[in-house]
Coordinates of C-alpha atoms in Angstrom, one line a residue:
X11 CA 81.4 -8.4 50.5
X12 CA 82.4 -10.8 47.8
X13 CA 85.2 -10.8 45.6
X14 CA 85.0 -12.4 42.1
X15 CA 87.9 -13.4 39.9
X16 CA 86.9 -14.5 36.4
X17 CA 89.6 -15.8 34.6
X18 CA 89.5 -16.2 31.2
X19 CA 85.2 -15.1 30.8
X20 CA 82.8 -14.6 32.9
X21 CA 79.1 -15.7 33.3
X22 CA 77.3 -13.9 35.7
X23 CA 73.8 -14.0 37.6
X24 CA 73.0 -12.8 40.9
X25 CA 70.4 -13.6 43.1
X26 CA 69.6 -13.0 47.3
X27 CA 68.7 -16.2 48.8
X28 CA 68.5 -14.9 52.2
X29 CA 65.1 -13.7 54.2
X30 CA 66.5 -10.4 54.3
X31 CA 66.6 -8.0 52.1
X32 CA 69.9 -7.1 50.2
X33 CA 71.1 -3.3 48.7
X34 CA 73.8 -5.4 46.0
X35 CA 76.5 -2.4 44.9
X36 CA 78.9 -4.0 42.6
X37 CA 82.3 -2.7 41.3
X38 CA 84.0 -4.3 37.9
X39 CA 88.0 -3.5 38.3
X40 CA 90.6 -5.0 35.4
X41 CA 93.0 -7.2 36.6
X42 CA 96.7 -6.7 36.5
X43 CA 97.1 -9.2 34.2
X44 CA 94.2 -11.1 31.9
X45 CA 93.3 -14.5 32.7
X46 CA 94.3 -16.8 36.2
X47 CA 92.3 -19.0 38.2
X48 CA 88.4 -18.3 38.6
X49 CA 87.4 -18.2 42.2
X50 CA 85.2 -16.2 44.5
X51 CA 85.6 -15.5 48.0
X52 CA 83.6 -13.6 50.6
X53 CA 83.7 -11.4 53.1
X54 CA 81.5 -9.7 56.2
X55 CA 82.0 -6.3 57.5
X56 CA 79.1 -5.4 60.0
X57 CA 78.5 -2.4 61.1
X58 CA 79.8 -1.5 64.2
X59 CA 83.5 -2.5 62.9
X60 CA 83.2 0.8 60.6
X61 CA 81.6 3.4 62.6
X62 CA 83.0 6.3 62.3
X63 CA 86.1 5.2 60.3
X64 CA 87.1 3.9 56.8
X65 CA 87.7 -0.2 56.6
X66 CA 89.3 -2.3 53.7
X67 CA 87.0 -5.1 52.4
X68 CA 89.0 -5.7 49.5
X69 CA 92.7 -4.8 48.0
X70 CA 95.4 -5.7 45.8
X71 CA 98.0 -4.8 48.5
X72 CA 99.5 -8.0 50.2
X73 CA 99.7 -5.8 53.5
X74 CA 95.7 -5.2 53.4
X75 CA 95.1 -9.1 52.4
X76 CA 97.2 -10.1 55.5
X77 CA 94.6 -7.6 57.4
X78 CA 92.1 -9.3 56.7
X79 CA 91.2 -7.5 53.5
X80 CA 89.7 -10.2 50.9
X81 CA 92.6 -10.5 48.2
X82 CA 91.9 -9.0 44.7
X83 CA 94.2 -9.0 41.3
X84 CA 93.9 -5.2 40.3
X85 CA 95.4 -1.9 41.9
X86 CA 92.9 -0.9 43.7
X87 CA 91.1 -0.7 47.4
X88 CA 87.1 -1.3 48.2
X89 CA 86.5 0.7 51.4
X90 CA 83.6 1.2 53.5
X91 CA 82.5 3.5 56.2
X92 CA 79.6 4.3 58.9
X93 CA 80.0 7.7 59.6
X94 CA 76.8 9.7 61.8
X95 CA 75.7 13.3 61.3
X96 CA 78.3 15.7 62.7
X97 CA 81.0 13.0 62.2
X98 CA 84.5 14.4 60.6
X99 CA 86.9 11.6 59.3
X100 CA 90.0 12.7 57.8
X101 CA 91.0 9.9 55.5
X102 CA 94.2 10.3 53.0
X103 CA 94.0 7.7 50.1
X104 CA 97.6 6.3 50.0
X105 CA 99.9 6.1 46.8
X106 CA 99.9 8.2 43.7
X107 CA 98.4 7.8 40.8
X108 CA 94.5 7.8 39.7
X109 CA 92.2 7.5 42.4
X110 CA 88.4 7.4 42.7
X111 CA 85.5 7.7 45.3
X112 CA 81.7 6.7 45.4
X113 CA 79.8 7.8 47.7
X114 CA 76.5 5.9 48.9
X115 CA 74.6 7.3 51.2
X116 CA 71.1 6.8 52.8
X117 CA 70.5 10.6 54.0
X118 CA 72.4 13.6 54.4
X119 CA 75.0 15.0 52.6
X120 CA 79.0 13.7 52.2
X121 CA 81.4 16.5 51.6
X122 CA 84.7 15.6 50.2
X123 CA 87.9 17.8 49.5
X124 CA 87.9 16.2 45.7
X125 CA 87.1 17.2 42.4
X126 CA 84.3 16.0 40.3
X127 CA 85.2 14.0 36.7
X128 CA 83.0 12.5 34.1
X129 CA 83.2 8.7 33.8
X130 CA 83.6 7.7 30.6
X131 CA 80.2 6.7 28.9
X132 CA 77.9 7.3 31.6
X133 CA 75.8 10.4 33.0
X134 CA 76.6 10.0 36.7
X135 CA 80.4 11.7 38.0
X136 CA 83.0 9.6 40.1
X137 CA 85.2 11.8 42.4
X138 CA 88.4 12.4 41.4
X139 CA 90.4 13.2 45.4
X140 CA 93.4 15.4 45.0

């Protein structure tokens, strides 16, 4: 996981260095507040330290940061999950307000107790969780 803060602009290029191969999932979120310091840090979550259960990469909560959550400037929580076939997690998203879900999956099917809503200018649907 890697969280980038831009500042004033941004120029951006990726690229995967590494022998293996990489499955890059990015997520643009406005800041607070415009501008600040640029900087970039990162973060690994492997696998087994989500089986079966919800973890925070990334937040703008000072409680998550101080768990180890990488820090972000925006109201908002990146959370990722292993969870095998058969496998029931009952997670409640915290807080009021707007609130959104992507799911990724490799196989099978995710069932959430949500709503579906349009994003704004595209053709795929966020979830909306009541």
């Amino acid at each position: 996981m890697k969280a980038v803060r831009a500042g004033a602009a941004i120029h951006h290029a990726e690229r995967n260095e590494e022998n293996e191969s990489a499955r890059p999932f990015q997520i643009w979120l406005h800041p607070r507040t415009p501008g600040g310091t640029p900087r970039w840090t990162t973060r690994i979550c492997l696998r087994e330290g989500r089986e079966g259960r919800f973890v925070t990469l990334a937040s703008g909560d000072p409680d998550d940061v101080c768990a180890s959550a990488l820090s972000i400037r925006a109201d908002a929580r990146a959370r990722i999950g292993t969870l095998r076939q058969g496998t029931t997690v009952h997670h409640v998203l915290p807080g009021s307000g707007v609130r959104f879900a992507r799911q990724l999956n490799q196989a099978g099917n995710l069932h959430f107790r949500s709503r579906l809503i349009p994003v704004q200018g595209q053709s795929h649907y966020d979830r909306l969780i009541d």
